[in-house]
């Protein structure tokens, strides 16, 4: 075999999470009550659009979560059946981005530039002149950059937009077919979709995917010949770094949340329902935790783990495995040190729910405390858990940026939005200004966090039993799907 798979800790955790979500989707499909609740959530246009954006980010994360190492060519005298592999670990996303990854320049360059940013001493006609050098890859196919650059950019953008328009047209046909009622013509179904007269907001989904295609199409057409978002100090493509940082953001956000929810939910419900010494003990623990500055507590834990990783280098075959374990442990630390706020909210909500009639009736009929908490308390606080944890997604990314700034965050071998912003801190003070690294990281991060927040709001509204009766409803035509 010309390669072997590399199973990183975060890869296993992410694919286990995807499998769990798939099983939950199967359960939703089998249970009419859950299916009806999710149908309510998917009737909101913002939720559907945000879900589509999150799904696109998740696809990028999935591609970057399948790692492998290539086999080295056999060396002279190598024993038969023995295979050695490269120390560099690649992913499926690296194969997709093989061309931009190979287009490494010497230093900074502006977006879509053909020359470097910083002037260098060059030889011209036997004389030393100081000017910006021609890039090795960006615009290298142009014979006369000054004359051909604008026309080449316009031609490639037009080609990308044409392909994107074709994709949008195909999407419209698919959506019209899915939304059409039995016996309804596609033209009538598409007209209902565009007028928003369908139960499912197909128009929002089509607009989101079409706008994404119109944005991605020109980028794909350009990125094989130009650096669309420029290059950084070492000449690496900034757009590639941003795409590689999506996985780090998903890992930090999802795995840290998974480590937070069980502890916060369990202790919060126990403290609010049982009261007494259990409530006092839980309050004492999270009061002590919140009294310590969170960043300092996380930094101390990470530094202790860093000592273990540095003194046991023989446990790792590659630098990526070492960096991945550090990020995995960072997620656990973020979860175990950040559960106090959610636990306090769950406890307060449980104290209110405990006094409601349906809980009192369950206790009067002799239902055990365990069954009451699982059947009556936990489902009624899950909307609070959901919206709180997803809204903390941006906080977790911020923690990663702060910890990277102080030197105890994600390993420099891994791309991350925090690392990009940290490096751009000094670049923003250069003359000329290097703004594209910060702008690219900020744009990707805001898009990801905003989509997660909008999706969480829609799901919260659907799963909140108290808000369901007050949710505004939009009239729809039952004929269209």
Short mmCIF file of C-alpha atoms in Angstrom, two decimals:
data_model
loop_
_atom_site.label_atom_id
_atom_site.label_comp_id
_atom_site.label_asym_id
_atom_site.label_seq_id
_atom_site.Cartn_x
_atom_site.Cartn_y
_atom_site.Cartn_z
CA UNK A 1 0.00 0.00 0.00
CA UNK A 2 1.34 3.41 -0.95
CA UNK A 3 0.11 5.04 2.24
CA UNK A 4 -1.05 4.28 5.74
CA UNK A 5 -3.81 5.96 7.69
CA UNK A 6 -2.94 8.02 10.74
CA UNK A 7 -5.57 8.06 13.48
CA UNK A 8 -5.29 11.24 15.51
CA UNK A 9 -7.11 11.74 18.78
CA UNK A 10 -9.21 14.57 17.44
CA UNK A 11 -9.97 12.63 14.25
CA UNK A 12 -11.44 9.78 16.27
CA UNK A 13 -13.41 12.17 18.45
CA UNK A 14 -14.82 14.10 15.48
CA UNK A 15 -15.85 10.99 13.56
CA UNK A 16 -17.40 9.55 16.73
CA UNK A 17 -19.35 12.80 17.07
CA UNK A 18 -20.48 12.60 13.43
CA UNK A 19 -21.58 8.99 14.01
CA UNK A 20 -23.51 10.04 17.12
CA UNK A 21 -25.24 12.84 15.21
CA UNK A 22 -26.11 10.35 12.46
CA UNK A 23 -27.62 7.97 15.01
CA UNK A 24 -29.58 10.84 16.48
CA UNK A 25 -30.84 11.72 13.00
CA UNK A 26 -31.99 8.12 12.57
CA UNK A 27 -33.78 8.35 15.91
CA UNK A 28 -35.45 11.60 14.84
CA UNK A 29 -36.63 9.90 11.67
CA UNK A 30 -38.11 7.00 13.65
CA UNK A 31 -39.88 9.07 16.34
CA UNK A 32 -42.79 11.22 15.15
CA UNK A 33 -42.54 13.62 18.11
CA UNK A 34 -38.90 14.46 17.47
CA UNK A 35 -39.52 14.64 13.76
CA UNK A 36 -42.33 17.13 14.31
CA UNK A 37 -40.10 19.28 16.54
CA UNK A 38 -37.29 19.40 14.01
CA UNK A 39 -39.82 20.14 11.29
CA UNK A 40 -40.77 23.23 13.29
CA UNK A 41 -37.11 24.25 13.52
CA UNK A 42 -36.57 23.80 9.79
CA UNK A 43 -39.47 26.08 8.94
CA UNK A 44 -37.37 29.07 9.94
CA UNK A 45 -35.45 30.58 7.03
CA UNK A 46 -32.49 31.76 9.13
CA UNK A 47 -32.12 28.31 10.68
CA UNK A 48 -32.09 26.58 7.31
CA UNK A 49 -29.58 29.03 5.83
CA UNK A 50 -27.30 28.82 8.87
CA UNK A 51 -27.55 25.03 8.85
CA UNK A 52 -26.43 24.95 5.22
CA UNK A 53 -23.40 27.12 6.03
CA UNK A 54 -22.51 24.92 9.02
CA UNK A 55 -22.83 21.83 6.84
CA UNK A 56 -20.34 23.30 4.35
CA UNK A 57 -17.89 24.04 7.17
CA UNK A 58 -18.44 20.51 8.49
CA UNK A 59 -17.56 19.07 5.06
CA UNK A 60 -14.26 20.98 5.13
CA UNK A 61 -13.64 19.66 8.65
CA UNK A 62 -14.40 16.08 7.59
CA UNK A 63 -11.98 16.28 4.66
CA UNK A 64 -9.29 17.60 6.99
CA UNK A 65 -9.94 14.80 9.52
CA UNK A 66 -8.77 11.88 7.37
CA UNK A 67 -4.99 11.74 7.71
CA UNK A 68 -2.40 9.51 6.09
CA UNK A 69 1.33 9.23 5.42
CA UNK A 70 2.76 8.41 2.00
CA UNK A 71 5.14 5.49 1.52
CA UNK A 72 8.74 6.31 0.66
CA UNK A 73 10.37 4.79 -2.44
CA UNK A 74 12.38 1.64 -1.63
CA UNK A 75 15.99 2.42 -0.77
CA UNK A 76 18.88 0.36 -2.18
CA UNK A 77 19.37 -2.73 -0.06
CA UNK A 78 16.00 -2.35 1.68
CA UNK A 79 14.55 -5.68 2.81
CA UNK A 80 11.58 -6.96 0.84
CA UNK A 81 8.25 -6.36 2.51
CA UNK A 82 9.58 -3.45 4.56
CA UNK A 83 7.94 -0.09 3.96
CA UNK A 84 8.96 3.25 5.36
CA UNK A 85 6.66 6.26 5.38
CA UNK A 86 7.15 9.99 5.22
CA UNK A 87 7.24 11.93 8.47
CA UNK A 88 4.84 14.48 6.98
CA UNK A 89 1.17 13.71 7.61
CA UNK A 90 -1.37 14.81 5.01
CA UNK A 91 -5.15 14.92 4.88
CA UNK A 92 -7.77 14.65 2.14
CA UNK A 93 -8.12 18.42 2.26
CA UNK A 94 -4.41 18.68 1.46
CA UNK A 95 -5.03 16.66 -1.70
CA UNK A 96 -7.84 19.03 -2.71
CA UNK A 97 -5.58 22.03 -2.02
CA UNK A 98 -2.43 20.46 -3.47
CA UNK A 99 -1.88 23.25 -6.01
CA UNK A 100 -2.24 26.20 -3.55
CA UNK A 101 -0.09 24.36 -1.00
CA UNK A 102 2.68 23.99 -3.57
CA UNK A 103 2.51 27.70 -4.47
CA UNK A 104 4.74 28.85 -1.63
CA UNK A 105 6.37 32.23 -2.12
CA UNK A 106 9.31 33.80 -0.29
CA UNK A 107 7.41 36.39 1.78
CA UNK A 108 4.38 38.68 1.87
CA UNK A 109 2.24 39.40 -1.17
CA UNK A 110 -1.07 41.18 -1.53
CA UNK A 111 -4.27 39.37 -2.59
CA UNK A 112 -4.18 38.53 -6.32
CA UNK A 113 -0.76 40.16 -6.64
CA UNK A 114 1.92 39.28 -9.18
CA UNK A 115 4.79 40.88 -7.21
CA UNK A 116 5.91 40.65 -3.63
CA UNK A 117 5.10 43.28 -1.03
CA UNK A 118 8.57 44.11 0.30
CA UNK A 119 11.27 45.61 -1.89
CA UNK A 120 14.51 43.71 -2.45
CA UNK A 121 17.84 44.39 -4.13
CA UNK A 122 17.61 42.97 -7.66
CA UNK A 123 19.97 42.96 -10.64
CA UNK A 124 18.68 44.84 -13.69
CA UNK A 125 20.99 45.24 -16.70
CA UNK A 126 24.06 44.82 -14.53
CA UNK A 127 22.85 47.37 -11.97
CA UNK A 128 21.46 46.82 -8.51
CA UNK A 129 17.97 48.25 -8.12
CA UNK A 130 15.56 48.09 -5.22
CA UNK A 131 12.06 47.01 -6.22
CA UNK A 132 9.41 44.40 -5.49
CA UNK A 133 10.31 40.98 -6.95
CA UNK A 134 8.07 38.96 -9.26
CA UNK A 135 6.26 36.14 -7.47
CA UNK A 136 7.33 32.62 -8.32
CA UNK A 137 3.77 31.29 -8.64
CA UNK A 138 1.24 34.13 -8.31
CA UNK A 139 0.52 35.36 -11.83
CA UNK A 140 3.58 33.52 -13.16
CA UNK A 141 1.69 32.59 -16.34
CA UNK A 142 1.42 36.26 -17.37
CA UNK A 143 4.05 37.52 -19.78
CA UNK A 144 3.34 41.18 -19.05
CA UNK A 145 1.63 41.46 -15.65
CA UNK A 146 0.88 45.15 -15.94
CA UNK A 147 -0.93 44.73 -19.26
CA UNK A 148 -2.45 41.26 -18.85
CA UNK A 149 -3.36 41.13 -15.14
CA UNK A 150 -6.76 42.87 -15.22
CA UNK A 151 -7.99 40.98 -18.27
CA UNK A 152 -6.87 37.61 -16.90
CA UNK A 153 -8.57 38.25 -13.55
CA UNK A 154 -11.80 39.33 -15.26
CA UNK A 155 -11.78 36.28 -17.55
CA UNK A 156 -11.26 33.82 -14.72
CA UNK A 157 -13.85 35.51 -12.50
CA UNK A 158 -16.35 35.40 -15.35
CA UNK A 159 -15.67 31.70 -15.89
CA UNK A 160 -16.11 30.99 -12.19
CA UNK A 161 -19.37 32.96 -12.10
CA UNK A 162 -20.65 31.07 -15.15
CA UNK A 163 -20.01 27.70 -13.49
CA UNK A 164 -21.58 29.00 -10.27
CA UNK A 165 -24.67 30.14 -12.20
CA UNK A 166 -24.95 26.68 -13.73
CA UNK A 167 -24.74 25.12 -10.27
CA UNK A 168 -27.44 27.50 -9.01
CA UNK A 169 -29.66 26.54 -11.95
CA UNK A 170 -29.20 22.84 -11.21
CA UNK A 171 -30.01 23.50 -7.56
CA UNK A 172 -33.20 25.26 -8.57
CA UNK A 173 -34.30 22.21 -10.58
CA UNK A 174 -33.56 19.86 -7.69
CA UNK A 175 -35.35 22.05 -5.15
CA UNK A 176 -38.35 22.50 -7.45
CA UNK A 177 -38.57 18.72 -7.89
CA UNK A 178 -38.38 18.11 -4.12
CA UNK A 179 -40.85 20.88 -3.24
CA UNK A 180 -43.39 19.98 -5.94
CA UNK A 181 -46.62 18.37 -4.81
CA UNK A 182 -47.80 15.21 -6.62
CA UNK A 183 -48.88 16.22 -10.09
CA UNK A 184 -47.72 19.82 -9.72
CA UNK A 185 -45.67 21.27 -12.64
CA UNK A 186 -42.08 22.24 -11.86
CA UNK A 187 -42.71 25.82 -12.97
CA UNK A 188 -45.55 26.21 -10.49
CA UNK A 189 -43.51 24.58 -7.72
CA UNK A 190 -40.57 26.89 -8.40
CA UNK A 191 -42.87 29.90 -8.37
CA UNK A 192 -44.18 28.82 -4.95
CA UNK A 193 -40.60 28.38 -3.72
CA UNK A 194 -39.52 31.85 -4.82
CA UNK A 195 -42.62 33.44 -3.27
CA UNK A 196 -41.99 31.71 0.06
CA UNK A 197 -45.22 29.72 -0.03
CA UNK A 198 -43.75 26.40 1.02
CA UNK A 199 -43.75 24.80 4.45
CA UNK A 200 -39.98 24.34 4.26
CA UNK A 201 -38.08 27.57 3.43
CA UNK A 202 -36.56 26.21 0.22
CA UNK A 203 -35.98 29.76 -1.00
CA UNK A 204 -33.60 30.46 1.89
CA UNK A 205 -31.71 27.24 1.21
CA UNK A 206 -31.42 28.01 -2.51
CA UNK A 207 -30.27 31.58 -1.89
CA UNK A 208 -27.67 30.45 0.64
CA UNK A 209 -26.21 27.74 -1.58
CA UNK A 210 -26.36 29.92 -4.70
CA UNK A 211 -24.60 32.84 -3.05
CA UNK A 212 -21.98 30.43 -1.71
CA UNK A 213 -21.48 29.04 -5.22
CA UNK A 214 -21.17 32.54 -6.66
CA UNK A 215 -18.48 33.28 -4.07
CA UNK A 216 -16.61 29.98 -4.27
CA UNK A 217 -16.70 29.67 -8.07
CA UNK A 218 -14.42 32.65 -8.84
CA UNK A 219 -12.16 31.70 -5.92
CA UNK A 220 -11.64 28.21 -7.33
CA UNK A 221 -11.01 29.66 -10.78
CA UNK A 222 -8.35 32.01 -9.39
CA UNK A 223 -6.63 30.03 -6.63
CA UNK A 224 -4.67 27.80 -9.01
CA UNK A 225 -2.90 30.83 -10.50
CA UNK A 226 -3.07 33.55 -7.83
CA UNK A 227 -3.04 33.89 -4.06
CA UNK A 228 -6.65 35.01 -3.59
CA UNK A 229 -6.11 36.18 0.00
CA UNK A 230 -2.40 36.91 -0.30
CA UNK A 231 0.52 35.24 1.48
CA UNK A 232 1.98 35.55 4.96
CA UNK A 233 5.50 36.21 6.19
CA UNK A 234 6.78 32.79 5.15
CA UNK A 235 5.02 32.87 1.78
CA UNK A 236 2.19 30.46 2.66
CA UNK A 237 -1.23 31.01 1.09
CA UNK A 238 -3.51 32.73 3.62
CA UNK A 239 -6.69 31.21 2.18
CA UNK A 240 -5.29 27.71 2.65
CA UNK A 241 -4.43 28.53 6.28
CA UNK A 242 -7.98 29.79 6.87
CA UNK A 243 -9.49 26.62 5.42
CA UNK A 244 -7.17 24.48 7.56
CA UNK A 245 -8.16 26.55 10.60
CA UNK A 246 -11.82 25.57 10.21
CA UNK A 247 -11.07 22.11 11.60
CA UNK A 248 -9.27 23.56 14.61
CA UNK A 249 -12.26 25.81 15.37
CA UNK A 250 -14.67 22.87 15.11
CA UNK A 251 -12.46 20.73 17.35
CA UNK A 252 -12.11 23.42 19.99
CA UNK A 253 -15.83 24.26 19.91
CA UNK A 254 -17.40 20.80 19.74
CA UNK A 255 -15.04 18.71 21.88
CA UNK A 256 -14.82 21.34 24.61
CA UNK A 257 -18.62 21.50 24.65
CA UNK A 258 -18.86 17.72 24.92
CA UNK A 259 -16.54 17.84 27.91
CA UNK A 260 -18.59 20.63 29.51
CA UNK A 261 -22.19 19.46 29.08
CA UNK A 262 -22.25 16.16 31.05
CA UNK A 263 -20.64 17.68 34.13
CA UNK A 264 -22.61 20.94 34.05
CA UNK A 265 -25.94 19.29 33.28
CA UNK A 266 -25.56 16.48 35.81
CA UNK A 267 -24.39 18.60 38.72
CA UNK A 268 -26.81 21.43 37.93
CA UNK A 269 -29.86 19.16 37.88
CA UNK A 270 -28.75 17.32 41.04
CA UNK A 271 -28.14 20.56 42.90
CA UNK A 272 -31.44 22.14 41.88
CA UNK A 273 -33.61 19.07 42.44
CA UNK A 274 -32.13 17.47 45.55
CA UNK A 275 -31.19 20.72 47.31
CA UNK A 276 -29.71 20.33 50.82
CA UNK A 277 -26.08 19.34 51.19
CA UNK A 278 -25.83 18.33 47.52
CA UNK A 279 -26.77 21.86 46.45
CA UNK A 280 -24.32 23.39 48.91
CA UNK A 281 -21.47 21.11 47.78
CA UNK A 282 -22.02 21.87 44.09
CA UNK A 283 -22.26 25.60 44.78
CA UNK A 284 -19.04 25.48 46.78
CA UNK A 285 -17.17 23.70 43.97
CA UNK A 286 -18.22 26.03 41.15
CA UNK A 287 -17.72 29.09 43.34
CA UNK A 288 -14.12 28.05 43.95
CA UNK A 289 -13.59 27.41 40.23
CA UNK A 290 -15.06 30.76 39.17
CA UNK A 291 -12.99 32.61 41.76
CA UNK A 292 -9.82 31.69 39.85
CA UNK A 293 -9.22 33.62 36.59
CA UNK A 294 -10.23 31.18 33.90
CA UNK A 295 -7.38 31.96 31.53
CA UNK A 296 -4.79 31.49 34.28
CA UNK A 297 -6.36 28.20 35.36
CA UNK A 298 -6.36 26.89 31.80
CA UNK A 299 -2.79 28.11 31.22
CA UNK A 300 -1.57 26.35 34.36
CA UNK A 301 -3.18 23.05 33.33
CA UNK A 302 -1.84 23.31 29.77
CA UNK A 303 1.68 24.06 31.00
CA UNK A 304 1.64 20.97 33.22
CA UNK A 305 0.54 18.83 30.29
CA UNK A 306 3.13 20.49 28.06
CA UNK A 307 5.86 19.30 30.42
CA UNK A 308 4.60 15.72 30.06
CA UNK A 309 4.47 15.97 26.26
CA UNK A 310 7.98 17.49 26.05
CA UNK A 311 9.51 14.78 28.26
CA UNK A 312 7.85 11.88 26.42
CA UNK A 313 8.64 12.63 22.80
CA UNK A 314 9.15 8.92 22.08
CA UNK A 315 5.36 8.44 22.21
CA UNK A 316 4.82 10.36 18.96
CA UNK A 317 5.89 9.35 15.46
CA UNK A 318 5.31 12.78 13.91
CA UNK A 319 5.05 16.37 15.04
CA UNK A 320 1.39 16.47 13.99
CA UNK A 321 0.50 13.65 16.39
CA UNK A 322 2.15 15.56 19.20
CA UNK A 323 0.37 18.80 18.29
CA UNK A 324 -2.96 16.98 17.96
CA UNK A 325 -2.70 15.41 21.41
CA UNK A 326 -1.99 18.81 22.88
CA UNK A 327 -5.12 20.23 21.22
CA UNK A 328 -7.20 17.25 22.38
CA UNK A 329 -6.08 17.75 25.96
CA UNK A 330 -6.70 21.49 25.60
CA UNK A 331 -10.32 20.73 24.69
CA UNK A 332 -10.71 18.57 27.79
CA UNK A 333 -9.19 21.29 29.96
CA UNK A 334 -11.49 23.93 28.45
CA UNK A 335 -14.47 21.71 29.18
CA UNK A 336 -13.50 20.78 32.73
CA UNK A 337 -12.72 24.37 33.69
CA UNK A 338 -15.65 26.03 31.92
CA UNK A 339 -18.66 24.13 33.24
CA UNK A 340 -19.42 26.42 36.19
CA UNK A 341 -21.48 29.04 34.33
CA UNK A 342 -23.70 26.50 32.60
CA UNK A 343 -24.09 24.54 35.85
CA UNK A 344 -25.32 27.67 37.61
CA UNK A 345 -27.89 28.33 34.90
CA UNK A 346 -29.13 24.72 34.91
CA UNK A 347 -29.40 24.75 38.70
CA UNK A 348 -31.49 27.95 38.67
CA UNK A 349 -33.77 26.54 35.95
CA UNK A 350 -34.16 23.26 37.85
CA UNK A 351 -35.14 25.12 41.01
CA UNK A 352 -38.00 26.77 39.08
CA UNK A 353 -39.09 23.58 37.33
CA UNK A 354 -39.15 21.67 40.62
CA UNK A 355 -42.01 23.83 41.87
CA UNK A 356 -44.21 23.40 38.79
CA UNK A 357 -47.37 21.29 38.85
CA UNK A 358 -46.22 18.42 36.63
CA UNK A 359 -43.14 17.79 38.79
CA UNK A 360 -45.17 18.01 41.99
CA UNK A 361 -47.69 15.57 40.49
CA UNK A 362 -44.91 13.12 39.60
CA UNK A 363 -43.63 13.20 43.18
CA UNK A 364 -47.18 12.79 44.55
CA UNK A 365 -47.66 9.64 42.45
CA UNK A 366 -44.46 8.16 43.87
CA UNK A 367 -42.21 8.56 40.85
CA UNK A 368 -38.57 8.19 41.90
CA UNK A 369 -36.27 11.21 41.97
CA UNK A 370 -34.05 9.67 39.30
CA UNK A 371 -36.94 9.09 36.91
CA UNK A 372 -38.37 12.54 37.59
CA UNK A 373 -35.06 14.22 36.78
CA UNK A 374 -34.56 12.21 33.60
CA UNK A 375 -38.12 12.41 32.27
CA UNK A 376 -39.29 15.83 33.44
CA UNK A 377 -36.34 18.05 34.40
CA UNK A 378 -33.64 17.28 31.84
CA UNK A 379 -35.86 17.65 28.71
CA UNK A 380 -37.06 21.04 29.96
CA UNK A 381 -33.55 22.43 30.46
CA UNK A 382 -32.05 21.09 27.22
CA UNK A 383 -33.02 24.22 25.28
CA UNK A 384 -31.04 26.25 27.81
CA UNK A 385 -28.07 23.88 27.53
CA UNK A 386 -28.21 23.99 23.74
CA UNK A 387 -28.30 27.74 23.31
CA UNK A 388 -25.71 28.34 26.04
CA UNK A 389 -23.18 25.86 24.71
CA UNK A 390 -23.51 26.98 21.10
CA UNK A 391 -23.25 30.63 22.07
CA UNK A 392 -20.08 29.69 23.98
CA UNK A 393 -18.62 28.53 20.66
CA UNK A 394 -17.22 32.02 20.04
CA UNK A 395 -15.90 32.20 23.62
CA UNK A 396 -14.01 28.95 23.13
CA UNK A 397 -12.42 30.28 19.94
CA UNK A 398 -11.50 33.44 21.85
CA UNK A 399 -9.89 31.36 24.59
CA UNK A 400 -7.84 29.59 21.97
CA UNK A 401 -6.70 32.96 20.57
CA UNK A 402 -5.76 34.28 24.02
CA UNK A 403 -3.93 31.11 25.00
CA UNK A 404 -2.07 31.11 21.70
CA UNK A 405 -1.04 34.69 22.40
CA UNK A 406 0.51 33.72 25.76
CA UNK A 407 2.15 30.64 24.24
CA UNK A 408 0.06 27.84 25.76
CA UNK A 409 -2.63 27.41 23.11
CA UNK A 410 -2.73 25.36 19.93
CA UNK A 411 0.64 24.13 18.71
CA UNK A 412 2.21 26.31 15.99
CA UNK A 413 2.25 23.27 13.69
CA UNK A 414 -1.55 23.48 13.51
CA UNK A 415 -3.39 26.24 11.67
CA UNK A 416 -5.90 28.16 13.76
CA UNK A 417 -7.77 31.44 13.63
CA UNK A 418 -6.17 32.43 16.92
CA UNK A 419 -2.71 31.77 15.53
CA UNK A 420 -3.45 33.78 12.39
CA UNK A 421 -4.77 36.73 14.39
CA UNK A 422 -1.83 36.52 16.78
CA UNK A 423 0.68 36.65 13.91
CA UNK A 424 -1.19 39.51 12.24
CA UNK A 425 -0.86 41.56 15.44
CA UNK A 426 2.61 42.67 14.40
CA UNK A 427 1.77 42.74 10.69
CA UNK A 428 -0.87 45.43 11.23
CA UNK A 429 1.88 47.82 12.34
CA UNK A 430 4.06 47.30 9.27
CA UNK A 431 4.49 49.82 6.49
CA UNK A 432 3.02 48.94 4.03
CA UNK A 433 0.12 47.55 6.04
CA UNK A 434 -0.39 43.77 5.97
CA UNK A 435 -4.12 43.47 6.59
CA UNK A 436 -5.21 40.37 4.65
CA UNK A 437 -4.24 37.72 7.21
CA UNK A 438 -6.35 39.36 9.92
CA UNK A 439 -9.24 40.09 7.55
CA UNK A 440 -9.36 36.53 6.24
CA UNK A 441 -9.24 34.94 9.70
CA UNK A 442 -11.80 37.41 11.02
CA UNK A 443 -14.17 36.82 8.08
CA UNK A 444 -14.07 33.04 8.38
CA UNK A 445 -14.43 33.12 12.16
CA UNK A 446 -17.37 35.55 12.13
CA UNK A 447 -19.15 33.52 9.45
CA UNK A 448 -18.73 30.29 11.41
CA UNK A 449 -19.79 31.75 14.76
CA UNK A 450 -22.73 33.68 13.30
CA UNK A 451 -24.05 30.58 11.52
CA UNK A 452 -23.76 28.57 14.74
CA UNK A 453 -25.62 31.23 16.74
CA UNK A 454 -28.45 31.57 14.20
CA UNK A 455 -28.86 27.80 14.02
CA UNK A 456 -28.89 27.55 17.82
CA UNK A 457 -31.58 30.23 18.08
CA UNK A 458 -33.85 28.34 15.69
CA UNK A 459 -33.35 25.01 17.44
CA UNK A 460 -33.88 26.65 20.84
CA UNK A 461 -37.19 28.11 19.72
CA UNK A 462 -38.35 24.71 18.46
CA UNK A 463 -37.31 22.73 21.53
CA UNK A 464 -38.35 25.24 24.21
CA UNK A 465 -41.76 23.96 25.38
CA UNK A 466 -42.66 27.31 26.93
CA UNK A 467 -41.77 29.40 23.88
CA UNK A 468 -43.54 27.12 21.43
CA UNK A 469 -46.99 28.53 22.19
CA UNK A 470 -45.79 32.11 21.65
CA UNK A 471 -43.84 31.53 18.45
CA UNK A 472 -45.23 33.60 15.55
CA UNK A 473 -46.52 31.44 12.74
CA UNK A 474 -46.46 32.20 9.03
CA UNK A 475 -49.31 31.13 6.82
CA UNK A 476 -48.30 28.58 4.19
CA UNK A 477 -50.06 26.94 1.31
CA UNK A 478 -50.56 23.23 2.02
CA UNK A 479 -50.32 22.30 -1.68
CA UNK A 480 -46.55 22.84 -1.94
CA UNK A 481 -43.91 20.81 -0.11
#
